[in-house]
Amino acid sequence: MVLDFITGLGGYLLPFLVVLTVLVFVHEMGHYLVARWNGVRIEVFSIGFGPEIKGWNDSLGTRWKICWIPFGGYVKVFGDSDGASRPDGEALRELSDDERAVSFHHKRLGQRAAIVAAGPIANFVYAIVVLAAMYMAFGQRVTPAEIGRVIENGAGQLAGFREGDIVLSIDGDDIHRFEQFEQTVFLNAERPLSFQIRRAGRELTLNATPKLVEKADRQGIKHKFGDLGVWPANPAIVGKVFEDSPAALAGFKVGDRILAIDGEVVDNFERLQDTVAASKGRRMAVAVLRDGAEMRLHAAARRDVAADETDNSERWLIGILRAQRAPVRLGPGDAVIQATGTSYDMLVQTLAYVGQMISGQRGTEDLGGPIRIAHASGQAAQVGVEQLIMLSILLSLNLGMINLFPIPILDGGHLLFYGFEAILRRPLTERVQEFAFRIGLALVLSLTVFATWNDLINLRVVEFFAGLFS
């Protein structure tokens, strides 16, 4: 049991360290490049903290190093007392004119602000550039904002939604993809929303209030979110047939479009799943469209018990997966525009999520730390490189956003100090800055400990180790 745990840990730890190292390097390289551009001497460029594993000096006198504690990094500019960019007041007063010329703290206010802001901006640029490259290389997957199914007695049905409705806007904000519709509904549980839709060529306004639902994921972590009980329009097209499954034995093939089961029309994949589940193993006559010709196949679903740590649910399956919509490859210009828009949507959603936690509308169970990020990295790596890259994009956006929070010790805290300096026409005193840094450090450490404890509880790490001795 312990050996399995250690082996599994390696499958999560390596992808996590790779992703984290790339993002930290991008962030610190943003600081480094803008500092160099403004004539600042860089003393240390470090990936990680603590004792040095490997290091070297370049021709400009910068020490490049990799350290044992991988959770972060820093660029130490000339004139700092440490990697947190706290000024060394006594040393700064004793600098020669030549040293002042390359000292960070003797640069103009605008230059210092640009150097500090460059790290988070680099993370945003990374996300946009990599996402645009993926759109050009692999294409963009887009689900049209069309309603394919309305759940009976759901909030959507009660509000008047129908299959075939196309969502145009929500509370005045344009909707172009079903993902945008889901994001807005997800974040607005129990809050009335106004939907502009197109139905049979006419535009209508529907008012609906998403229900607050709670659901556990595969790890047993419970999440609360808004739900209207509507699904996108997903044609029931076979994307994969599992070996030795009822579908394989019945002769299903990839690309088959399922039209009806026992004479009942199947207009989307969700209705197919419900019909199969309701069959309870009964033999079904399935009408499919293959290469333009309609044919009939017969299959009986096989019972499967999906058991996780929180629930046992009975399922009936025939052994197929839906076909994914073909991604559309974009040109460079469109790719950058779409990548920028997607990155903006991700940031808005994350900020709204954080705001709901702060206001008490949402619990803190979704606040994750390094362990959950490592877990997500491992899962993404198991799915494929594309999924791992998408996770790195999301994490890069979050890293840039968090670093802009006005907390002393973070980049946003330094920018806050510069804002006061611009207003007061002088820097804050060393004593005030030192006090603020200590508060910021205590706050960051407290949040890190809390998030890590959240991870240990939600991912059942504590429960696992407790079980070893019980």
Short mmCIF file of C-alpha atoms in Angstrom, two decimals:
data_model
loop_
_atom_site.label_atom_id
_atom_site.label_comp_id
_atom_site.label_asym_id
_atom_site.label_seq_id
_atom_site.Cartn_x
_atom_site.Cartn_y
_atom_site.Cartn_z
CA MET A 1 0.00 0.00 0.00
CA VAL A 2 2.78 2.42 0.92
CA LEU A 3 4.77 1.41 -2.18
CA ASP A 4 1.74 2.10 -4.39
CA PHE A 5 1.36 5.50 -2.74
CA ILE A 6 5.01 6.40 -3.36
CA THR A 7 4.88 5.15 -6.96
CA GLY A 8 1.71 7.15 -7.60
CA LEU A 9 3.25 10.21 -5.98
CA GLY A 10 6.02 10.22 -8.60
CA GLY A 11 3.44 10.32 -11.38
CA TYR A 12 2.02 13.53 -9.91
CA LEU A 13 5.22 15.17 -8.65
CA LEU A 14 7.22 15.18 -11.88
CA PRO A 15 4.56 16.91 -14.07
CA PHE A 16 3.95 19.37 -11.23
CA LEU A 17 7.64 20.29 -10.96
CA VAL A 18 7.96 20.67 -14.72
CA VAL A 19 4.93 22.98 -14.95
CA LEU A 20 5.93 24.98 -11.86
CA THR A 21 9.53 25.43 -13.03
CA VAL A 22 8.40 26.72 -16.42
CA LEU A 23 5.95 29.22 -14.90
CA VAL A 24 8.40 30.48 -12.27
CA PHE A 25 11.09 30.89 -14.95
CA VAL A 26 8.68 32.88 -17.15
CA HIS A 27 7.66 35.11 -14.24
CA GLU A 28 11.19 35.85 -13.08
CA MET A 29 12.44 36.28 -16.65
CA GLY A 30 9.89 39.09 -17.03
CA HIS A 31 11.46 40.89 -14.07
CA TYR A 32 14.97 40.14 -15.36
CA LEU A 33 14.51 41.39 -18.92
CA VAL A 34 12.81 44.67 -17.99
CA ALA A 35 15.38 45.27 -15.22
CA ARG A 36 18.23 44.75 -17.68
CA TRP A 37 16.49 46.98 -20.21
CA ASN A 38 16.44 49.73 -17.57
CA GLY A 39 20.12 49.30 -16.70
CA VAL A 40 19.69 47.47 -13.38
CA ARG A 41 22.35 44.99 -12.28
CA ILE A 42 20.97 41.54 -11.47
CA GLU A 43 22.81 39.72 -8.69
CA VAL A 44 20.80 36.47 -8.50
CA PHE A 45 18.28 34.66 -10.70
CA SER A 46 16.96 31.74 -8.66
CA ILE A 47 14.49 28.97 -9.40
CA GLY A 48 13.43 27.77 -5.96
CA PHE A 49 14.57 28.72 -2.47
CA GLY A 50 16.98 27.37 0.11
CA PRO A 51 20.30 25.58 -0.49
CA GLU A 52 21.64 25.64 -4.04
CA ILE A 53 21.59 22.46 -6.15
CA LYS A 54 23.31 23.86 -9.22
CA GLY A 55 24.51 27.34 -10.11
CA TRP A 56 26.77 29.34 -12.39
CA ASN A 57 27.81 32.96 -12.99
CA ASP A 58 27.36 34.69 -16.34
CA SER A 59 29.60 37.35 -17.87
CA LEU A 60 27.44 40.14 -16.37
CA GLY A 61 27.93 38.93 -12.82
CA THR A 62 24.51 37.33 -12.34
CA ARG A 63 24.36 34.12 -10.33
CA TRP A 64 21.91 31.70 -11.99
CA LYS A 65 20.89 28.88 -9.68
CA ILE A 66 18.42 26.10 -8.97
CA CYS A 67 17.56 25.46 -5.31
CA TRP A 68 16.10 22.61 -3.30
CA ILE A 69 12.72 24.15 -2.37
CA PRO A 70 10.93 24.35 -5.73
CA PHE A 71 7.85 26.41 -4.73
CA GLY A 72 8.76 29.72 -6.36
CA GLY A 73 11.81 31.74 -7.26
CA TYR A 74 13.19 35.26 -7.26
CA VAL A 75 15.37 37.82 -8.98
CA LYS A 76 17.63 39.75 -6.60
CA VAL A 77 18.48 43.14 -8.04
CA PHE A 78 21.41 45.30 -6.96
CA GLY A 79 20.49 47.24 -3.82
CA ASP A 80 18.09 44.64 -2.35
CA SER A 81 18.68 43.06 1.02
CA ASP A 82 16.99 39.79 -0.03
CA GLY A 83 14.93 38.14 -2.75
CA ALA A 84 11.74 39.92 -1.64
CA SER A 85 13.08 43.25 -2.99
CA ARG A 86 13.36 44.88 0.41
CA PRO A 87 15.86 47.75 0.18
CA ASP A 88 19.08 47.57 2.15
CA GLY A 89 18.92 51.12 3.54
CA GLU A 90 22.39 51.27 5.06
CA ALA A 91 24.08 49.82 1.99
CA LEU A 92 22.14 52.13 -0.35
CA ARG A 93 23.45 55.21 1.45
CA GLU A 94 27.04 54.13 0.92
CA LEU A 95 26.83 53.50 -2.84
CA SER A 96 29.14 55.26 -5.27
CA ASP A 97 27.80 57.15 -8.28
CA ASP A 98 28.56 54.22 -10.59
CA GLU A 99 26.75 51.83 -8.26
CA ARG A 100 23.75 54.14 -7.99
CA ALA A 101 23.49 54.05 -11.79
CA VAL A 102 22.82 50.28 -11.71
CA SER A 103 20.83 50.18 -8.45
CA PHE A 104 17.15 49.29 -8.68
CA HIS A 105 16.18 51.63 -5.85
CA HIS A 106 17.81 54.63 -7.55
CA LYS A 107 15.78 54.25 -10.73
CA ARG A 108 12.80 56.47 -11.51
CA LEU A 109 9.44 55.48 -10.05
CA GLY A 110 8.06 54.49 -13.44
CA GLN A 111 11.07 52.25 -14.14
CA ARG A 112 10.74 50.48 -10.80
CA ALA A 113 7.02 49.94 -11.31
CA ALA A 114 7.64 48.53 -14.81
CA ILE A 115 10.25 46.08 -13.48
CA VAL A 116 7.93 44.85 -10.74
CA ALA A 117 4.87 44.57 -13.01
CA ALA A 118 6.87 42.72 -15.68
CA GLY A 119 6.70 39.40 -13.80
CA PRO A 120 2.88 39.08 -13.73
CA ILE A 121 2.67 40.52 -17.24
CA ALA A 122 5.08 37.82 -18.44
CA ASN A 123 2.70 35.19 -17.05
CA PHE A 124 -0.21 36.74 -18.94
CA VAL A 125 1.84 36.92 -22.14
CA TYR A 126 2.88 33.28 -21.72
CA ALA A 127 -0.76 32.21 -21.44
CA ILE A 128 -1.82 34.16 -24.54
CA VAL A 129 1.17 33.10 -26.68
CA VAL A 130 0.96 29.40 -25.78
CA LEU A 131 -2.82 29.31 -26.15
CA ALA A 132 -2.58 31.06 -29.54
CA ALA A 133 0.07 28.52 -30.62
CA MET A 134 -2.27 25.70 -29.62
CA TYR A 135 -5.12 27.24 -31.59
CA MET A 136 -2.85 27.42 -34.64
CA ALA A 137 -1.36 23.93 -34.22
CA PHE A 138 -4.30 21.89 -32.87
CA GLY A 139 -7.28 24.17 -33.40
CA GLN A 140 -9.89 25.66 -31.08
CA ARG A 141 -12.76 23.57 -29.75
CA VAL A 142 -15.96 25.62 -29.69
CA THR A 143 -19.40 24.48 -28.60
CA PRO A 144 -22.15 26.69 -30.09
CA ALA A 145 -24.40 28.42 -27.55
CA GLU A 146 -27.36 26.28 -28.56
CA ILE A 147 -29.57 24.45 -26.07
CA GLY A 148 -29.68 20.76 -26.94
CA ARG A 149 -31.65 19.46 -23.99
CA VAL A 150 -33.75 20.89 -21.15
CA ILE A 151 -34.02 18.78 -17.98
CA GLU A 152 -37.56 18.22 -16.76
CA ASN A 153 -38.49 20.44 -13.78
CA GLY A 154 -35.11 22.15 -13.91
CA ALA A 155 -34.68 25.90 -13.50
CA GLY A 156 -34.26 26.25 -17.26
CA GLN A 157 -37.52 24.50 -18.08
CA LEU A 158 -39.41 26.53 -15.47
CA ALA A 159 -38.00 29.71 -17.06
CA GLY A 160 -39.20 28.66 -20.52
CA PHE A 161 -36.03 27.40 -22.23
CA ARG A 162 -36.57 24.98 -25.11
CA GLU A 163 -34.39 22.72 -27.17
CA GLY A 164 -32.95 24.62 -30.13
CA ASP A 165 -32.81 27.99 -28.33
CA ILE A 166 -29.65 29.94 -29.11
CA VAL A 167 -28.32 32.08 -26.25
CA LEU A 168 -27.26 35.54 -27.44
CA SER A 169 -26.47 37.36 -24.19
CA ILE A 170 -26.77 37.19 -20.40
CA ASP A 171 -27.45 40.41 -18.49
CA GLY A 172 -26.31 42.32 -21.58
CA ASP A 173 -23.00 40.46 -22.00
CA ASP A 174 -22.67 38.79 -25.40
CA ILE A 175 -22.48 34.99 -25.47
CA HIS A 176 -20.77 33.27 -28.40
CA ARG A 177 -19.94 29.84 -26.91
CA PHE A 178 -21.76 27.46 -24.63
CA GLU A 179 -18.71 27.54 -22.35
CA GLN A 180 -19.41 31.23 -21.64
CA PHE A 181 -23.04 30.38 -20.83
CA GLU A 182 -21.94 27.63 -18.41
CA GLN A 183 -19.39 29.90 -16.74
CA THR A 184 -21.97 32.62 -16.03
CA VAL A 185 -24.57 30.17 -14.72
CA PHE A 186 -21.94 28.36 -12.63
CA LEU A 187 -20.97 31.54 -10.77
CA ASN A 188 -24.46 32.95 -10.22
CA ALA A 189 -26.36 30.43 -8.14
CA GLU A 190 -29.65 31.79 -6.74
CA ARG A 191 -29.18 35.09 -8.60
CA PRO A 192 -31.78 36.17 -11.21
CA LEU A 193 -30.32 36.46 -14.71
CA SER A 194 -31.76 37.89 -17.91
CA PHE A 195 -31.17 35.77 -21.04
CA GLN A 196 -31.54 37.07 -24.57
CA ILE A 197 -32.21 34.12 -26.89
CA ARG A 198 -33.10 33.43 -30.52
CA ARG A 199 -35.93 30.96 -31.16
CA ALA A 200 -37.24 30.16 -34.64
CA GLY A 201 -35.84 33.44 -35.99
CA ARG A 202 -37.28 35.60 -33.19
CA GLU A 203 -35.43 37.16 -30.27
CA LEU A 204 -36.91 36.63 -26.82
CA THR A 205 -35.99 37.51 -23.23
CA LEU A 206 -36.15 34.86 -20.52
CA ASN A 207 -35.54 35.43 -16.83
CA ALA A 208 -34.10 32.50 -14.87
CA THR A 209 -32.45 31.91 -11.50
CA PRO A 210 -29.83 29.10 -11.45
CA LYS A 211 -30.38 26.59 -8.66
CA LEU A 212 -27.65 26.07 -6.08
CA VAL A 213 -26.46 22.48 -6.37
CA GLU A 214 -23.71 20.57 -4.59
CA LYS A 215 -21.82 17.77 -6.23
CA ALA A 216 -18.71 15.75 -5.35
CA ASP A 217 -15.97 15.22 -7.91
CA ARG A 218 -13.95 12.01 -8.34
CA GLN A 219 -11.83 12.88 -5.30
CA GLY A 220 -14.93 13.33 -3.16
CA ILE A 221 -14.43 17.11 -2.90
CA LYS A 222 -17.83 18.78 -2.82
CA HIS A 223 -18.40 21.85 -4.99
CA LYS A 224 -21.33 24.26 -4.97
CA PHE A 225 -22.39 25.94 -8.19
CA GLY A 226 -25.31 27.30 -10.16
CA ASP A 227 -27.27 25.02 -12.49
CA LEU A 228 -30.12 25.64 -14.94
CA GLY A 229 -30.61 22.05 -16.01
CA VAL A 230 -29.83 22.62 -19.68
CA TRP A 231 -27.28 20.88 -21.92
CA PRO A 232 -25.56 21.96 -25.14
CA ALA A 233 -26.56 20.59 -28.51
CA ASN A 234 -24.31 17.50 -28.82
CA PRO A 235 -25.30 15.13 -31.64
CA ALA A 236 -25.17 11.49 -30.60
CA ILE A 237 -22.15 10.62 -32.73
CA VAL A 238 -19.87 7.75 -31.71
CA GLY A 239 -16.29 8.87 -31.06
CA LYS A 240 -14.92 5.64 -29.58
CA VAL A 241 -16.07 2.05 -29.18
CA PHE A 242 -14.52 0.07 -26.31
CA GLU A 243 -13.28 -3.45 -27.02
CA ASP A 244 -15.56 -6.33 -25.96
CA SER A 245 -18.29 -3.86 -25.02
CA PRO A 246 -21.97 -4.37 -25.95
CA ALA A 247 -21.53 -1.69 -28.63
CA ALA A 248 -18.52 -3.48 -30.14
CA LEU A 249 -20.37 -6.81 -30.16
CA ALA A 250 -23.37 -5.12 -31.79
CA GLY A 251 -21.21 -3.70 -34.60
CA PHE A 252 -21.07 0.01 -33.72
CA LYS A 253 -18.31 1.97 -35.45
CA VAL A 254 -16.67 5.34 -34.91
CA GLY A 255 -18.63 8.00 -36.80
CA ASP A 256 -22.02 6.33 -36.44
CA ARG A 257 -24.78 8.85 -35.70
CA ILE A 258 -27.45 7.39 -33.42
CA LEU A 259 -30.89 8.50 -34.57
CA ALA A 260 -33.33 6.54 -32.40
CA ILE A 261 -33.64 3.76 -29.82
CA ASP A 262 -36.72 1.52 -29.96
CA GLY A 263 -38.38 4.11 -32.17
CA GLU A 264 -37.76 7.01 -29.77
CA VAL A 265 -35.80 9.87 -31.35
CA VAL A 266 -32.33 10.48 -29.91
CA ASP A 267 -31.41 14.07 -30.69
CA ASN A 268 -28.33 14.44 -28.47
CA PHE A 269 -25.79 12.35 -26.58
CA GLU A 270 -27.29 13.10 -23.17
CA ARG A 271 -30.66 11.67 -24.22
CA LEU A 272 -28.80 8.59 -25.47
CA GLN A 273 -27.18 8.16 -22.05
CA ASP A 274 -30.51 8.48 -20.25
CA THR A 275 -32.22 5.99 -22.59
CA VAL A 276 -29.43 3.44 -22.15
CA ALA A 277 -29.51 3.90 -18.36
CA ALA A 278 -33.27 3.40 -18.28
CA SER A 279 -33.06 0.19 -20.32
CA LYS A 280 -31.60 -1.76 -17.33
CA GLY A 281 -30.01 -4.29 -19.69
CA ARG A 282 -33.02 -4.75 -21.95
CA ARG A 283 -32.19 -5.49 -25.60
CA MET A 284 -32.54 -2.30 -27.65
CA ALA A 285 -33.05 -1.66 -31.34
CA VAL A 286 -30.80 1.23 -32.31
CA ALA A 287 -31.17 3.15 -35.59
CA VAL A 288 -27.85 4.61 -36.78
CA LEU A 289 -26.73 6.64 -39.77
CA ARG A 290 -23.49 5.36 -41.34
CA ASP A 291 -21.98 6.71 -44.57
CA GLY A 292 -25.31 8.25 -45.52
CA ALA A 293 -27.28 5.03 -45.07
CA GLU A 294 -29.58 4.23 -42.15
CA MET A 295 -29.21 0.83 -40.50
CA ARG A 296 -30.40 -0.97 -37.37
CA LEU A 297 -28.22 -2.53 -34.66
CA HIS A 298 -29.20 -4.40 -31.52
CA ALA A 299 -27.44 -4.05 -28.16
CA ALA A 300 -28.11 -4.68 -24.47
CA ALA A 301 -26.43 -2.38 -21.94
CA ARG A 302 -24.09 -3.94 -19.40
CA ARG A 303 -24.37 -3.15 -15.70
CA ASP A 304 -21.43 -1.31 -14.18
CA VAL A 305 -20.94 -0.13 -10.62
CA ALA A 306 -19.03 3.11 -10.34
CA ALA A 307 -17.66 3.17 -6.81
CA ASP A 308 -15.68 5.99 -5.29
CA GLU A 309 -15.04 6.93 -1.71
CA THR A 310 -18.25 8.90 -1.36
CA ASP A 311 -20.98 7.16 -3.32
CA ASN A 312 -22.03 3.95 -5.07
CA SER A 313 -24.10 4.51 -8.20
CA GLU A 314 -25.50 1.92 -10.58
CA ARG A 315 -24.83 2.56 -14.26
CA TRP A 316 -25.80 0.79 -17.45
CA LEU A 317 -23.37 1.26 -20.35
CA ILE A 318 -23.02 0.07 -23.94
CA GLY A 319 -19.34 1.10 -24.18
CA ILE A 320 -19.08 4.18 -26.38
CA LEU A 321 -17.79 7.73 -26.01
CA ARG A 322 -19.16 10.77 -27.76
CA ALA A 323 -17.27 12.27 -30.68
CA GLN A 324 -15.59 15.55 -29.89
CA ARG A 325 -16.33 18.49 -32.11
CA ALA A 326 -13.61 18.93 -34.70
CA PRO A 327 -11.30 21.77 -33.63
CA VAL A 328 -10.97 24.71 -36.01
CA ARG A 329 -7.41 25.79 -36.77
CA LEU A 330 -6.94 29.56 -36.64
CA GLY A 331 -4.57 31.91 -38.38
CA PRO A 332 -2.05 33.93 -36.33
CA GLY A 333 -4.24 37.04 -35.99
CA ASP A 334 -7.44 35.20 -35.07
CA ALA A 335 -5.49 32.89 -32.75
CA VAL A 336 -4.09 35.81 -30.74
CA ILE A 337 -7.51 37.50 -30.55
CA GLN A 338 -9.24 34.31 -29.42
CA ALA A 339 -6.43 33.45 -26.97
CA THR A 340 -6.64 36.92 -25.44
CA GLY A 341 -10.41 36.65 -25.07
CA THR A 342 -10.20 33.18 -23.53
CA SER A 343 -7.49 34.29 -21.10
CA TYR A 344 -9.60 37.28 -20.10
CA ASP A 345 -12.62 35.02 -19.48
CA MET A 346 -10.49 32.72 -17.30
CA LEU A 347 -9.26 35.67 -15.22
CA VAL A 348 -12.76 37.09 -14.79
CA GLN A 349 -14.09 33.71 -13.67
CA THR A 350 -11.24 33.24 -11.18
CA LEU A 351 -11.66 36.74 -9.75
CA ALA A 352 -15.40 36.21 -9.40
CA TYR A 353 -14.73 32.91 -7.64
CA VAL A 354 -12.28 34.54 -5.22
CA GLY A 355 -14.70 37.41 -4.61
CA GLN A 356 -17.46 34.96 -3.70
CA MET A 357 -15.14 33.24 -1.21
CA ILE A 358 -14.24 36.57 0.40
CA SER A 359 -17.89 37.65 0.60
CA GLY A 360 -18.97 34.31 2.07
CA GLN A 361 -21.17 33.31 -0.89
CA ARG A 362 -18.91 30.33 -1.51
CA GLY A 363 -17.04 28.07 0.91
CA THR A 364 -13.26 27.77 1.05
CA GLU A 365 -13.23 24.06 0.16
CA ASP A 366 -12.20 24.99 -3.40
CA LEU A 367 -9.12 26.88 -2.16
CA GLY A 368 -6.25 24.59 -3.11
CA GLY A 369 -2.51 24.69 -2.52
CA PRO A 370 0.59 22.93 -3.88
CA ILE A 371 -0.73 19.42 -3.23
CA ARG A 372 -3.91 19.95 -5.23
CA ILE A 373 -1.96 21.62 -8.03
CA ALA A 374 0.40 18.62 -8.08
CA HIS A 375 -2.62 16.29 -8.16
CA ALA A 376 -4.16 18.23 -11.06
CA SER A 377 -0.82 18.18 -12.91
CA GLY A 378 -0.59 14.42 -12.59
CA GLN A 379 -4.14 13.92 -13.82
CA ALA A 380 -3.56 16.28 -16.77
CA ALA A 381 -0.34 14.46 -17.69
CA GLN A 382 -2.22 11.15 -17.74
CA VAL A 383 -4.75 12.59 -20.22
CA GLY A 384 -2.07 13.99 -22.53
CA VAL A 385 0.38 16.78 -23.25
CA GLU A 386 -2.34 19.09 -24.57
CA GLN A 387 -4.23 18.90 -21.27
CA LEU A 388 -1.03 19.55 -19.28
CA ILE A 389 -0.29 22.62 -21.41
CA MET A 390 -3.84 23.90 -20.83
CA LEU A 391 -3.32 23.47 -17.09
CA SER A 392 -0.06 25.45 -17.31
CA ILE A 393 -1.95 28.25 -19.07
CA LEU A 394 -4.57 28.40 -16.31
CA LEU A 395 -1.90 28.30 -13.59
CA SER A 396 0.14 31.00 -15.33
CA LEU A 397 -2.88 33.32 -15.41
CA ASN A 398 -3.56 32.62 -11.74
CA LEU A 399 0.10 33.18 -10.82
CA GLY A 400 0.11 36.54 -12.58
CA MET A 401 -3.21 37.56 -11.01
CA ILE A 402 -2.26 36.52 -7.47
CA ASN A 403 1.05 38.37 -7.68
CA LEU A 404 -0.84 41.56 -8.48
CA PHE A 405 -2.88 41.37 -5.28
CA PRO A 406 -1.92 44.38 -3.08
CA ILE A 407 -0.24 42.24 -0.42
CA PRO A 408 3.21 43.34 0.82
CA ILE A 409 5.90 40.83 -0.28
CA LEU A 410 4.02 40.17 -3.54
CA ASP A 411 4.51 42.26 -6.69
CA GLY A 412 1.17 43.94 -6.11
CA GLY A 413 2.34 45.04 -2.65
CA HIS A 414 5.38 46.74 -4.16
CA LEU A 415 3.18 48.48 -6.71
CA LEU A 416 0.96 49.64 -3.83
CA PHE A 417 4.02 51.17 -2.14
CA TYR A 418 4.89 52.94 -5.39
CA GLY A 419 1.35 54.29 -5.55
CA PHE A 420 1.82 55.85 -2.10
CA GLU A 421 5.21 57.16 -3.22
CA ALA A 422 3.62 58.85 -6.22
CA ILE A 423 1.01 60.51 -3.99
CA LEU A 424 3.34 61.49 -1.13
CA ARG A 425 6.24 62.46 -3.43
CA ARG A 426 8.56 60.32 -1.31
CA PRO A 427 8.98 56.60 -0.51
CA LEU A 428 7.40 55.13 2.61
CA THR A 429 9.83 54.92 5.51
CA GLU A 430 11.95 51.78 5.92
CA ARG A 431 10.17 51.04 9.20
CA VAL A 432 6.73 51.17 7.60
CA GLN A 433 7.87 48.97 4.72
CA GLU A 434 9.46 46.46 7.08
CA PHE A 435 6.28 46.25 9.16
CA ALA A 436 4.15 45.82 6.04
CA PHE A 437 6.45 43.09 4.71
CA ARG A 438 6.08 41.15 7.95
CA ILE A 439 2.30 41.40 7.79
CA GLY A 440 2.35 40.32 4.15
CA LEU A 441 4.64 37.39 4.88
CA ALA A 442 2.43 36.25 7.76
CA LEU A 443 -0.67 36.51 5.55
CA VAL A 444 0.89 34.57 2.65
CA LEU A 445 2.21 31.85 4.97
CA SER A 446 -1.17 31.57 6.71
CA LEU A 447 -3.00 31.21 3.40
CA THR A 448 -0.46 28.63 2.23
CA VAL A 449 -0.85 26.56 5.40
CA PHE A 450 -4.66 26.80 5.19
CA ALA A 451 -4.72 25.80 1.50
CA THR A 452 -2.33 22.92 2.13
CA TRP A 453 -4.46 21.66 5.00
CA ASN A 454 -7.47 21.91 2.69
CA ASP A 455 -5.58 19.72 0.22
CA LEU A 456 -4.65 17.15 2.86
CA ILE A 457 -8.28 16.87 4.00
CA ASN A 458 -10.02 17.02 0.62
CA LEU A 459 -7.62 14.60 -1.09
CA ARG A 460 -7.80 12.29 1.94
CA VAL A 461 -4.06 12.30 2.55
CA VAL A 462 -4.60 12.59 6.31
CA GLU A 463 -7.15 9.78 6.15
CA PHE A 464 -4.68 7.63 4.20
CA PHE A 465 -1.88 7.96 6.73
CA ALA A 466 -4.29 7.53 9.62
CA GLY A 467 -5.41 4.28 8.04
CA LEU A 468 -1.86 2.96 8.06
CA PHE A 469 -1.88 2.92 11.85
CA SER A 470 -5.48 1.92 12.53
#
